[in-house]
Short mmCIF file of C-alpha atoms in Angstrom, two decimals:
data_model
loop_
_atom_site.label_atom_id
_atom_site.label_comp_id
_atom_site.label_asym_id
_atom_site.label_seq_id
_atom_site.Cartn_x
_atom_site.Cartn_y
_atom_site.Cartn_z
CA MET A 1 76.51 109.98 78.18
CA LEU A 2 79.12 112.76 78.45
CA THR A 3 76.43 115.21 79.56
CA PHE A 4 75.22 112.72 82.16
CA ILE A 5 78.73 112.22 83.54
CA LEU A 6 79.39 115.97 83.75
CA ARG A 7 76.06 116.54 85.48
CA ARG A 8 76.80 113.77 87.98
CA LEU A 9 80.28 115.16 88.65
CA GLY A 10 78.73 118.54 89.45
CA ALA A 11 76.30 116.90 91.85
CA ILE A 12 79.16 114.92 93.40
CA ALA A 13 81.14 118.12 94.05
CA LEU A 14 78.12 119.70 95.76
CA VAL A 15 77.48 116.61 97.91
CA LEU A 16 81.12 116.44 99.00
CA LEU A 17 81.14 120.14 99.84
CA VAL A 18 78.04 119.96 102.05
CA ALA A 19 79.06 116.66 103.66
CA SER A 20 82.59 117.86 104.43
CA PHE A 21 81.20 121.02 106.08
CA ILE A 22 78.91 118.98 108.31
CA VAL A 23 81.56 116.40 109.24
CA TYR A 24 84.20 119.05 109.99
CA ASN A 25 81.97 121.08 112.25
CA LEU A 26 80.49 118.09 114.09
CA THR A 27 83.98 116.72 114.74
CA ALA A 28 85.31 120.11 115.84
CA ILE A 29 82.39 120.74 118.18
CA GLY A 30 82.19 117.23 119.62
CA THR A 31 85.90 116.73 120.39
CA ASP A 32 88.64 118.56 122.25
CA PRO A 33 92.12 118.39 120.67
CA LEU A 34 93.62 119.89 123.85
CA GLN A 35 92.24 117.26 126.20
CA ASP A 36 95.51 115.31 126.52
CA LEU A 37 97.45 118.51 127.29
CA LYS A 38 94.94 119.77 129.82
CA GLY A 39 95.43 116.61 131.86
CA SER A 40 99.21 116.78 131.63
CA ASN A 41 101.43 117.52 134.64
CA ALA A 42 104.28 118.88 132.52
CA PRO A 43 105.70 122.21 133.76
CA ASN A 44 105.35 123.73 130.26
CA ARG A 45 101.75 122.60 129.88
CA GLN A 46 100.40 126.07 129.08
CA GLU A 47 103.13 126.62 126.51
CA MET A 48 102.24 123.36 124.76
CA ILE A 49 98.54 124.31 124.81
CA ASP A 50 99.33 127.68 123.25
CA ASN A 51 101.52 126.07 120.58
CA ARG A 52 98.84 123.58 119.57
CA THR A 53 96.18 126.27 119.62
CA GLU A 54 98.27 128.32 117.23
CA LEU A 55 99.17 125.32 115.06
CA LEU A 56 95.55 124.21 114.64
CA ARG A 57 94.06 127.73 114.63
CA LEU A 58 91.79 126.79 117.53
CA ASP A 59 91.29 130.46 118.35
CA LEU A 60 88.99 130.67 115.30
CA PRO A 61 85.38 129.42 115.20
CA ALA A 62 84.89 125.97 113.66
CA PRO A 63 83.12 127.25 110.48
CA VAL A 64 85.98 129.67 109.79
CA ARG A 65 88.53 126.90 110.32
CA TYR A 66 86.59 124.75 107.87
CA PHE A 67 86.97 127.26 105.06
CA THR A 68 90.67 127.56 105.87
CA TRP A 69 90.93 123.78 105.56
CA LEU A 70 88.85 123.83 102.37
CA GLY A 71 91.28 126.28 100.80
CA GLY A 72 94.14 123.85 101.38
CA ALA A 73 92.08 120.89 100.14
CA ALA A 74 91.19 122.80 96.95
CA LYS A 75 94.91 122.91 96.11
CA CYS A 76 94.69 119.18 95.40
CA PHE A 77 93.30 120.09 91.96
CA ILE A 78 96.62 121.77 91.09
CA GLY A 79 98.84 119.10 92.64
CA GLN A 80 99.64 120.98 95.86
CA CYS A 81 97.30 119.22 98.27
CA ASP A 82 97.36 120.60 101.83
CA LEU A 83 95.02 118.84 104.27
CA GLY A 84 96.71 120.23 107.36
CA ILE A 85 98.82 118.69 110.12
CA ALA A 86 97.95 115.57 112.14
CA PHE A 87 99.13 116.34 115.68
CA THR A 88 98.40 112.74 116.73
CA ARG A 89 101.02 111.65 114.18
CA SER A 90 103.80 113.91 115.54
CA ASN A 91 102.66 116.79 113.32
CA GLN A 92 102.93 114.65 110.20
CA PRO A 93 101.18 116.09 107.12
CA VAL A 94 97.74 114.51 106.77
CA THR A 95 98.41 113.67 103.13
CA GLU A 96 101.34 111.45 104.14
CA ALA A 97 99.40 109.76 106.95
CA VAL A 98 96.41 109.08 104.69
CA ALA A 99 98.61 107.83 101.84
CA SER A 100 100.31 105.32 104.12
CA ALA A 101 97.04 104.11 105.66
CA ALA A 102 95.22 104.00 102.32
CA SER A 103 97.91 101.85 100.71
CA SER A 104 97.56 99.25 103.49
CA THR A 105 93.77 99.29 103.34
CA ILE A 106 93.64 99.10 99.54
CA GLN A 107 95.98 96.12 99.63
CA LEU A 108 93.71 94.36 102.10
CA VAL A 109 90.44 95.37 100.45
CA THR A 110 91.56 94.46 96.95
CA ALA A 111 92.47 90.92 97.96
CA ALA A 112 89.29 90.43 100.01
CA THR A 113 87.04 91.86 97.28
CA ILE A 114 88.52 89.72 94.50
CA VAL A 115 88.20 86.56 96.59
CA ALA A 116 84.65 87.43 97.65
CA ILE A 117 83.45 88.24 94.13
CA ILE A 118 84.93 85.10 92.56
CA PHE A 119 83.72 82.65 95.19
CA GLY A 120 80.47 84.45 96.03
CA LEU A 121 79.24 84.70 92.45
CA THR A 122 80.35 81.16 91.61
CA ILE A 123 78.61 79.61 94.61
CA GLY A 124 75.52 81.75 94.05
CA ILE A 125 75.24 80.67 90.41
CA LEU A 126 75.68 77.00 91.33
CA THR A 127 72.99 77.16 94.02
CA ALA A 128 70.60 78.91 91.63
CA LEU A 129 71.13 76.23 88.98
CA ARG A 130 70.66 73.51 91.61
CA GLN A 131 67.63 75.14 93.25
CA TYR A 132 65.90 73.15 96.01
CA SER A 133 68.63 70.50 95.98
CA GLY A 134 70.56 69.32 99.01
CA PHE A 135 73.47 71.47 97.85
CA ASP A 136 71.23 74.54 97.68
CA TYR A 137 69.80 73.98 101.15
CA SER A 138 73.23 73.31 102.65
CA VAL A 139 74.81 76.43 101.12
CA THR A 140 71.83 78.56 102.12
CA PHE A 141 72.11 77.35 105.70
CA LEU A 142 75.86 77.99 105.83
CA THR A 143 75.65 81.43 104.25
CA PHE A 144 73.02 82.56 106.76
CA ILE A 145 75.25 81.36 109.61
CA VAL A 146 78.39 83.06 108.28
CA TYR A 147 76.54 86.28 107.45
CA SER A 148 75.18 86.50 111.00
CA LEU A 149 78.48 85.79 112.76
CA PRO A 150 80.27 88.80 114.27
CA ILE A 151 83.48 89.62 112.45
CA PHE A 152 85.56 89.73 115.65
CA TRP A 153 84.57 86.14 116.45
CA ILE A 154 85.50 84.99 112.96
CA ALA A 155 88.84 86.76 113.30
CA VAL A 156 89.58 85.12 116.65
CA LEU A 157 88.76 81.66 115.25
CA LEU A 158 91.03 82.32 112.28
CA LYS A 159 93.85 83.29 114.62
CA GLU A 160 93.41 80.09 116.60
CA PHE A 161 92.93 77.56 113.80
CA GLY A 162 94.26 79.38 110.73
CA ALA A 163 97.46 80.60 112.37
CA ILE A 164 98.38 78.97 115.68
CA ARG A 165 97.22 75.41 114.92
CA PHE A 166 98.25 75.55 111.25
CA ASN A 167 101.70 76.89 112.14
CA GLU A 168 102.10 73.97 114.54
CA PHE A 169 101.27 71.62 111.68
CA LEU A 170 103.76 73.34 109.34
CA SER A 171 106.52 72.97 111.92
CA ASN A 172 106.04 69.18 111.69
CA PRO A 173 103.86 68.41 108.64
CA VAL A 174 102.68 64.84 109.09
CA ILE A 175 99.63 63.70 107.09
CA THR A 176 97.60 61.12 108.98
CA ILE A 177 95.25 58.51 107.54
CA GLN A 178 92.34 60.26 109.27
CA ALA A 179 93.16 63.53 107.51
CA ILE A 180 93.32 61.78 104.13
CA LEU A 181 89.97 60.04 104.65
CA LEU A 182 88.30 63.21 105.97
CA THR A 183 89.59 65.30 103.05
CA GLY A 184 88.37 62.73 100.53
CA LEU A 185 84.98 62.50 102.27
CA ILE A 186 84.46 66.28 102.26
CA ALA A 187 85.55 66.62 98.62
CA GLY A 188 83.31 63.73 97.57
CA LEU A 189 80.24 65.19 99.28
CA ILE A 190 80.83 68.67 97.82
CA PHE A 191 81.31 67.55 94.22
CA MET A 192 78.49 65.02 94.46
CA ALA A 193 76.14 67.78 95.63
CA ILE A 194 77.28 70.24 92.94
CA ILE A 195 77.10 67.88 89.95
CA GLY A 196 73.97 66.04 91.06
CA GLY A 197 72.15 63.71 88.67
CA SER A 198 71.08 60.12 89.23
CA TRP A 199 72.32 58.14 92.21
CA LYS A 200 74.68 56.20 89.95
CA ARG A 201 76.20 59.45 88.71
CA ARG A 202 76.40 60.81 92.25
CA LEU A 203 78.23 57.71 93.51
CA ILE A 204 80.70 57.86 90.61
CA THR A 205 81.31 61.56 91.31
CA PHE A 206 81.75 60.90 95.02
CA ALA A 207 84.22 58.06 94.44
CA SER A 208 86.22 60.06 91.89
CA ALA A 209 86.44 63.13 94.11
CA PHE A 210 87.26 60.99 97.17
CA VAL A 211 90.13 59.25 95.41
CA ALA A 212 91.43 62.43 93.75
CA ALA A 213 91.40 64.62 96.89
CA GLY A 214 92.58 61.94 99.29
CA GLY A 215 95.22 60.70 96.86
CA MET A 216 96.51 64.23 96.26
CA LEU A 217 96.84 64.90 100.00
CA ALA A 218 98.59 61.56 100.50
CA LEU A 219 100.99 62.36 97.65
CA LEU A 220 101.77 65.80 99.10
CA GLY A 221 102.46 64.24 102.48
CA ALA A 222 104.66 61.48 101.04
CA THR A 223 106.77 63.98 99.07
CA ASN A 224 107.06 66.33 102.12
CA TRP A 225 105.49 69.08 100.04
CA PHE A 226 104.34 71.14 103.02
CA ALA A 227 107.93 71.54 104.19
CA ALA A 228 109.19 72.72 100.77
CA PRO A 229 106.17 73.62 98.60
CA SER A 230 106.49 74.09 94.85
CA ILE A 231 104.43 73.73 91.69
CA GLY A 232 107.06 73.03 89.05
CA ILE A 233 106.64 72.87 85.32
CA VAL A 234 104.41 69.78 85.58
CA GLY A 235 102.06 71.57 87.97
CA VAL A 236 102.02 74.63 85.71
CA ILE A 237 101.07 72.49 82.69
CA ILE A 238 98.35 70.60 84.58
CA THR A 239 96.91 73.82 86.02
CA GLY A 240 97.05 75.52 82.62
CA ILE A 241 95.26 72.65 80.90
CA GLY A 242 92.60 72.69 83.60
CA ALA A 243 92.18 76.45 83.17
CA ALA A 244 91.98 76.06 79.37
CA VAL A 245 89.24 73.45 79.61
CA GLY A 246 87.31 75.27 82.34
CA VAL A 247 87.44 78.76 80.83
CA THR A 248 86.60 77.44 77.35
CA ALA A 249 83.65 75.46 78.73
CA LEU A 250 82.26 78.62 80.33
CA SER A 251 83.13 81.02 77.53
CA THR A 252 82.21 79.22 74.31
CA GLY A 253 81.70 75.58 75.16
CA LEU A 254 84.10 72.72 74.49
CA ALA A 255 82.45 72.14 71.12
CA ASN A 256 84.28 75.24 69.86
CA ARG A 257 87.53 73.45 69.08
CA ARG A 258 89.39 76.48 67.76
CA THR A 259 88.94 78.34 71.04
CA LEU A 260 90.06 75.30 73.00
CA TYR A 261 93.11 74.86 70.75
CA ALA A 262 94.01 78.55 71.21
CA ALA A 263 93.86 78.17 75.00
CA LEU A 264 95.96 75.00 74.94
CA ILE A 265 98.54 76.60 72.63
CA VAL A 266 98.92 79.42 75.14
CA VAL A 267 99.60 76.88 77.89
CA GLY A 268 102.24 75.28 75.67
CA ILE A 269 103.90 78.65 75.10
CA TRP A 270 104.19 79.32 78.84
CA ALA A 271 105.48 75.78 79.42
CA ALA A 272 108.23 76.47 76.87
CA LEU A 273 109.03 79.78 78.58
CA TYR A 274 109.09 78.31 82.09
CA PHE A 275 112.85 77.80 82.42
CA PRO A 276 113.93 80.98 80.57
CA LEU A 277 111.65 82.97 82.86
CA GLN A 278 113.51 81.70 85.91
CA TYR A 279 116.58 83.64 84.78
CA LEU A 280 114.46 86.77 84.25
CA PHE A 281 112.93 86.41 87.71
CA PHE A 282 116.38 86.01 89.28
CA TYR A 283 118.10 88.95 87.59
CA VAL A 284 115.16 91.40 87.35
CA PRO A 285 113.12 91.00 90.57
CA THR A 286 111.04 94.18 90.27
CA GLY A 287 107.37 95.03 90.37
CA TRP A 288 107.53 96.72 86.98
CA MET A 289 108.80 93.49 85.47
CA LEU A 290 105.78 91.60 86.82
CA PHE A 291 103.40 94.29 85.58
CA LEU A 292 104.87 94.27 82.08
CA MET A 293 104.90 90.47 82.00
CA GLY A 294 101.23 90.47 82.99
CA LEU A 295 100.46 92.71 80.02
CA VAL A 296 102.57 90.46 77.79
CA SER A 297 100.61 87.41 78.99
CA ILE A 298 97.34 89.05 77.96
CA GLY A 299 98.88 90.10 74.63
CA ILE A 300 100.06 86.54 73.94
CA GLY A 301 96.58 85.21 74.55
CA ILE A 302 94.96 87.80 72.30
CA GLY A 303 97.50 87.18 69.54
CA VAL A 304 97.07 83.41 69.61
CA GLY A 305 93.30 83.74 69.69
CA LEU A 306 93.27 86.01 66.66
CA LEU A 307 95.54 83.64 64.72
CA VAL A 308 93.76 80.41 65.59
CA GLY A 309 90.20 81.56 66.29
CA GLY A 310 88.87 81.47 62.73
CA ASP A 311 85.36 82.91 62.54
CA GLY A 312 85.19 83.23 66.33
CA LYS A 313 88.37 85.29 66.77
CA LYS A 314 86.87 87.56 69.40
CA GLU A 315 85.78 84.71 71.66
CA ALA A 316 89.02 82.80 71.10
CA ALA A 317 91.15 85.87 71.88
CA ARG A 318 89.20 86.58 75.07
CA THR A 319 89.42 82.99 76.29
CA ALA A 320 93.10 82.58 75.42
CA ALA A 321 93.95 85.88 77.15
CA ILE A 322 92.27 84.72 80.37
CA VAL A 323 93.99 81.34 80.26
CA SER A 324 97.33 82.99 79.47
CA PHE A 325 97.08 85.31 82.47
CA ILE A 326 96.05 82.45 84.78
CA THR A 327 99.00 80.32 83.64
CA PHE A 328 101.40 83.24 84.09
CA PHE A 329 100.00 83.84 87.58
CA VAL A 330 100.63 80.18 88.48
CA ILE A 331 104.24 80.57 87.33
CA ILE A 332 104.60 83.60 89.61
CA VAL A 333 103.16 81.63 92.54
CA ASP A 334 105.63 78.84 91.81
CA ARG A 335 108.52 81.33 91.86
CA VAL A 336 107.41 82.75 95.20
CA MET A 337 107.24 79.24 96.66
CA LEU A 338 110.92 78.70 95.86
CA VAL A 339 111.92 81.11 98.66
CA TYR A 340 109.66 79.45 101.24
CA THR A 341 112.37 77.49 103.08
CA ASP A 342 114.67 80.54 103.29
CA TYR A 343 111.73 82.67 104.42
CA VAL A 344 110.91 80.26 107.25
CA ASP A 345 114.52 80.47 108.48
CA ARG A 346 114.44 84.29 108.56
CA ILE A 347 111.12 84.98 110.28
CA PRO A 348 110.44 84.75 114.03
CA GLN A 349 109.55 81.40 115.56
CA SER A 350 105.87 82.35 115.85
CA GLY A 351 105.10 80.69 112.52
CA VAL A 352 104.61 81.29 108.82
CA ILE A 353 101.02 82.57 109.02
CA ALA A 354 101.20 85.93 110.79
CA THR A 355 98.50 87.21 113.13
CA ILE A 356 99.43 90.90 113.48
CA GLY A 357 100.75 93.65 111.27
CA ALA A 358 101.17 94.04 107.53
CA LYS A 359 104.81 92.92 107.30
CA THR A 360 107.63 91.39 109.31
CA PRO A 361 109.79 94.15 110.86
CA GLY A 362 113.37 94.17 109.66
CA LEU A 363 112.90 91.40 107.07
CA LYS A 364 115.56 91.63 104.38
CA GLY A 365 115.21 90.04 100.99
CA ASP A 366 114.30 90.64 97.37
CA MET A 367 110.84 91.09 95.87
CA TRP A 368 109.96 87.40 96.21
CA PHE A 369 110.55 87.46 99.96
CA GLN A 370 108.42 90.59 100.27
CA ILE A 371 105.59 89.00 98.26
CA LEU A 372 105.61 85.88 100.42
CA ASP A 373 105.79 87.95 103.60
CA GLY A 374 102.91 90.12 102.41
CA PHE A 375 100.81 87.04 101.70
CA ALA A 376 101.60 85.54 105.12
CA HIS A 377 100.29 88.70 106.81
CA LEU A 378 97.43 89.24 104.38
CA VAL A 379 95.83 85.80 104.37
CA LEU A 380 93.97 85.90 107.71
CA PRO A 381 92.42 89.41 107.53
CA THR A 382 91.53 88.75 103.88
CA ILE A 383 89.68 85.57 104.80
CA ALA A 384 87.93 87.33 107.68
CA LEU A 385 86.63 90.11 105.42
CA ALA A 386 85.93 87.84 102.47
CA LEU A 387 83.85 85.28 104.37
CA VAL A 388 81.08 87.73 105.22
CA SER A 389 81.14 89.22 101.72
CA ILE A 390 81.05 85.76 100.12
CA ALA A 391 77.94 84.91 102.11
CA ALA A 392 76.27 88.16 100.99
CA TYR A 393 77.26 87.85 97.32
CA THR A 394 76.10 84.22 97.31
CA ARG A 395 72.62 85.21 98.44
CA TYR A 396 72.40 88.22 96.11
CA SER A 397 73.62 86.35 93.01
CA ARG A 398 71.36 83.37 93.72
CA SER A 399 68.20 85.44 94.09
CA SER A 400 69.08 87.67 91.13
CA LEU A 401 69.79 84.75 88.79
CA LEU A 402 66.65 82.89 89.87
CA GLU A 403 64.56 85.96 89.10
CA VAL A 404 66.12 86.32 85.66
CA MET A 405 65.81 82.60 84.84
CA ASN A 406 62.02 82.91 85.06
CA GLN A 407 61.84 85.72 82.50
CA ASP A 408 60.23 85.23 79.10
CA TYR A 409 63.39 85.86 77.08
CA VAL A 410 65.18 83.02 78.91
CA ARG A 411 62.36 80.61 78.09
CA THR A 412 62.51 81.85 74.51
CA ALA A 413 66.24 81.17 74.36
CA ARG A 414 65.66 77.62 75.55
CA ALA A 415 62.82 77.17 73.04
CA LYS A 416 65.20 78.19 70.24
CA GLY A 417 67.33 75.17 71.11
CA LEU A 418 70.28 76.98 72.68
CA THR A 419 72.44 75.00 75.07
CA GLU A 420 72.01 75.52 78.79
CA ARG A 421 75.50 77.04 79.00
CA THR A 422 74.59 79.64 76.37
CA VAL A 423 71.28 80.40 78.05
CA VAL A 424 72.86 80.91 81.47
CA MET A 425 76.15 82.59 80.56
CA ARG A 426 75.09 84.81 77.65
CA HIS A 427 71.46 85.61 78.36
CA ALA A 428 70.71 85.20 82.06
CA MET A 429 73.97 86.15 83.78
CA ARG A 430 74.38 89.52 82.07
CA ASN A 431 71.06 90.78 83.39
CA ALA A 432 71.50 89.07 86.75
CA LEU A 433 74.72 91.02 87.29
CA ILE A 434 72.98 94.42 87.17
CA PRO A 435 71.88 94.59 90.85
CA ILE A 436 75.05 92.76 91.93
CA ALA A 437 77.19 95.41 90.22
CA THR A 438 75.56 98.04 92.42
CA ILE A 439 76.19 96.06 95.60
CA ILE A 440 79.83 95.38 94.71
CA ALA A 441 80.47 99.03 93.87
CA PHE A 442 79.07 100.22 97.19
CA ASP A 443 80.90 97.49 99.12
CA ILE A 444 84.25 98.46 97.62
CA GLY A 445 83.69 102.11 98.49
CA ALA A 446 82.70 101.16 102.04
CA LEU A 447 85.61 98.76 102.55
CA ILE A 448 88.13 101.38 101.44
CA GLY A 449 87.02 103.31 104.50
CA GLY A 450 88.64 100.61 106.54
CA ALA A 451 87.39 97.51 108.29
CA VAL A 452 87.82 98.96 111.76
CA ILE A 453 87.26 95.78 113.76
CA THR A 454 89.34 93.57 111.49
CA GLU A 455 92.18 96.08 111.34
CA THR A 456 92.15 96.38 115.13
CA ILE A 457 92.24 92.63 115.75
CA PHE A 458 95.05 92.02 113.26
CA ALA A 459 96.92 95.28 114.11
CA TRP A 460 96.59 96.37 110.50
CA LYS A 461 97.34 100.10 110.35
CA GLY A 462 94.87 101.14 107.69
CA MET A 463 92.16 103.73 107.16
CA GLY A 464 89.94 102.36 109.89
CA ALA A 465 92.64 102.66 112.55
CA LEU A 466 93.53 106.14 111.29
CA PHE A 467 89.91 107.31 111.59
CA VAL A 468 89.44 105.89 115.09
CA ASP A 469 92.69 107.42 116.34
CA GLY A 470 91.84 110.81 114.87
CA LEU A 471 88.31 110.79 116.26
CA ASN A 472 89.35 109.74 119.77
CA ALA A 473 92.01 112.45 119.96
CA GLY A 474 89.92 115.17 118.31
CA ASP A 475 92.36 115.42 115.40
CA VAL A 476 89.96 117.10 112.97
CA ASN A 477 92.47 117.29 110.12
CA LEU A 478 93.12 113.56 110.32
CA VAL A 479 89.39 112.79 110.37
CA MET A 480 88.87 115.05 107.35
CA GLY A 481 91.72 113.35 105.50
CA PHE A 482 89.88 110.09 106.04
CA PHE A 483 86.64 111.70 104.86
CA VAL A 484 88.21 113.08 101.68
CA VAL A 485 89.43 109.64 100.58
CA THR A 486 86.36 107.63 101.55
CA GLY A 487 83.87 110.29 100.45
CA ILE A 488 85.37 110.68 97.00
CA LEU A 489 85.65 106.93 96.51
CA ALA A 490 82.05 106.40 97.64
CA VAL A 491 80.60 108.81 95.11
CA ILE A 492 82.96 107.64 92.36
CA PHE A 493 81.95 104.01 92.80
CA ASN A 494 78.32 105.12 92.85
CA LEU A 495 78.92 106.72 89.45
CA ILE A 496 80.69 103.60 88.20
CA ALA A 497 77.69 101.50 89.23
CA ASP A 498 75.41 103.74 87.16
CA LEU A 499 77.71 103.43 84.16
CA LEU A 500 77.81 99.66 84.53
CA TYR A 501 74.04 99.61 84.13
CA SER A 502 74.27 100.81 80.56
CA ALA A 503 77.16 98.43 79.83
CA LEU A 504 75.33 95.37 81.18
CA ASP A 505 71.87 96.21 79.88
CA PRO A 506 71.61 97.88 76.44
CA ARG A 507 67.95 98.74 77.15
CA ILE A 508 69.10 101.38 79.63
CA ARG A 509 69.64 104.75 78.00
CA VAL A 510 70.75 107.93 79.77
CA SER A 511 68.99 111.06 78.64
#
C-alpha cells in the first residue's frame, strides 16, 4: 500500500506540473492584463502600463514567466509559498486572496456536502428497499425534476420563498389551521409511503404522522416558538432518546439491549450536564472549546460503550459515540437559539434569512452571534447546492444498492436466517458504497473549485468568484492560485477514492 501511495503521488506531481504549464500559458496567451489601462484616459496611463508590465514581468515570454511562477510555487514545500501578486486585488499576494476565498468556499461546500450525503444516501436506500412502490416512483420523479432544474432558477426560488416570504412570516409568526392540516397531510403521506405494508398499517401510519406533525406545529404556534425558538433540556432528552433508538436500530438492532442501554446512558449523562454546560458556554465562548467538547462527547460515548457493551463492546462504543455527539450537537444548537431574539434586534430589517454575502457587515457579538449569523447566510446557498447533489446521490445509491441486493452473497445471507437489517446494513451497503465513494470524492473536489453560479447569485465571495474575476481581467497569478488549490484537491480526492476501495471491499488488493 505504501508503494502504491508513493507511486500515485509521483504521478500526481507530474500531472499537476503538465496541467499547470498548459493552464498558465493558455491564460497568458488568451488574456490581456493591460486591457483596462489601455482604455484609460488617465494622464499617467503609460506610466501605469510600464509599472504593471514590470510588476508582472510581461516583457518576458509566457513560458519563461511560467517557470518564474513555478519557482515561487515550489517554495510552498518549505513554508515560503509565493504565488505572485494579484493586481485585480490591489496587488494583494495571491496566497492571501486564495486563503480568504477558499475558507468561504470550504465553509459552503462542507455544509452542502454533508447535507447531500446524509439525505441523498438515506432516500436512495429507502427507495431501493421499497422498489416499484408509490414512494419509489414519486421520489424517482422528483429527483429527475430537481436534477434537471438549472441552479440559478433554484436559487431564485429559494430567495423568493426561503428568504423573502419566510422572513415575512417570522416578522409575524401566526400558524393557521390550513398550515396545520397541510403539514399533517404531507407528513402522513410521506411516512405512509416509506413504511408501507397493508392498508390497515398504512392508515395507522398516516393517522399517527398526521396527528404528530400537525399537533407539533400547533404546539409551536401556541407557544410562540417561532418568535423565540429554543430546545431546552426536555427537547434535548427527547431528541437524544430518538437518536439512541434510531442509531441502535441501524447499527446493531434494538434486540441488542446492552448497546441500547449504552446509548441511553449517554443521553442521561448529557441531560445531567445540560445546566453546568450553560456556564461553560457563557464564560468560554470559543471555537476551541467547542472542538474539545466535541472530542469529549465522542470519548464519553466510547467509554460508556466499553463499560456497558459486554461481548459487543465495539458495536456499543461506536453506537454510543454517535449518539453522544448528536446529543452534544443538539445542546449546541439550543445554545445558539438563545441569542435569536437579540440577533433579530441587531440585524437589518431585511429579515433573519439572508440572501447575499457570507456575514452581516459590522455585526458585533460573541461566538454564538457569529454562529447564528453564519447559519442565516449559509442556509440558502447550502440548500441550492445540496438539492442537486441530493437528487444525484439518491439515484446513484438506489441503483447501486439494487444491483448489490441481487448478488448471490446477499441471497446466501438471507438463507442463513439473518435479519433484513443485518443483510442490508452489514452485507449490502458496504459494497453498494464503493461506486458512491468515488462520486462523492470527485464531487467534493469539484465543489471546492467554487460553485460559480451559486456564489454569484448569493454574492458569496469564494473560489468561483475569484476564478471568474481573475480570468476576466487576465490576472494569470490569480487564476493559477485557483488552479493550485483545486488541482491539488482534485487529485488528492481521487487518491482518497482509490484508498476507500480497499477499505470498503477487502477483495481489492493493491499490488
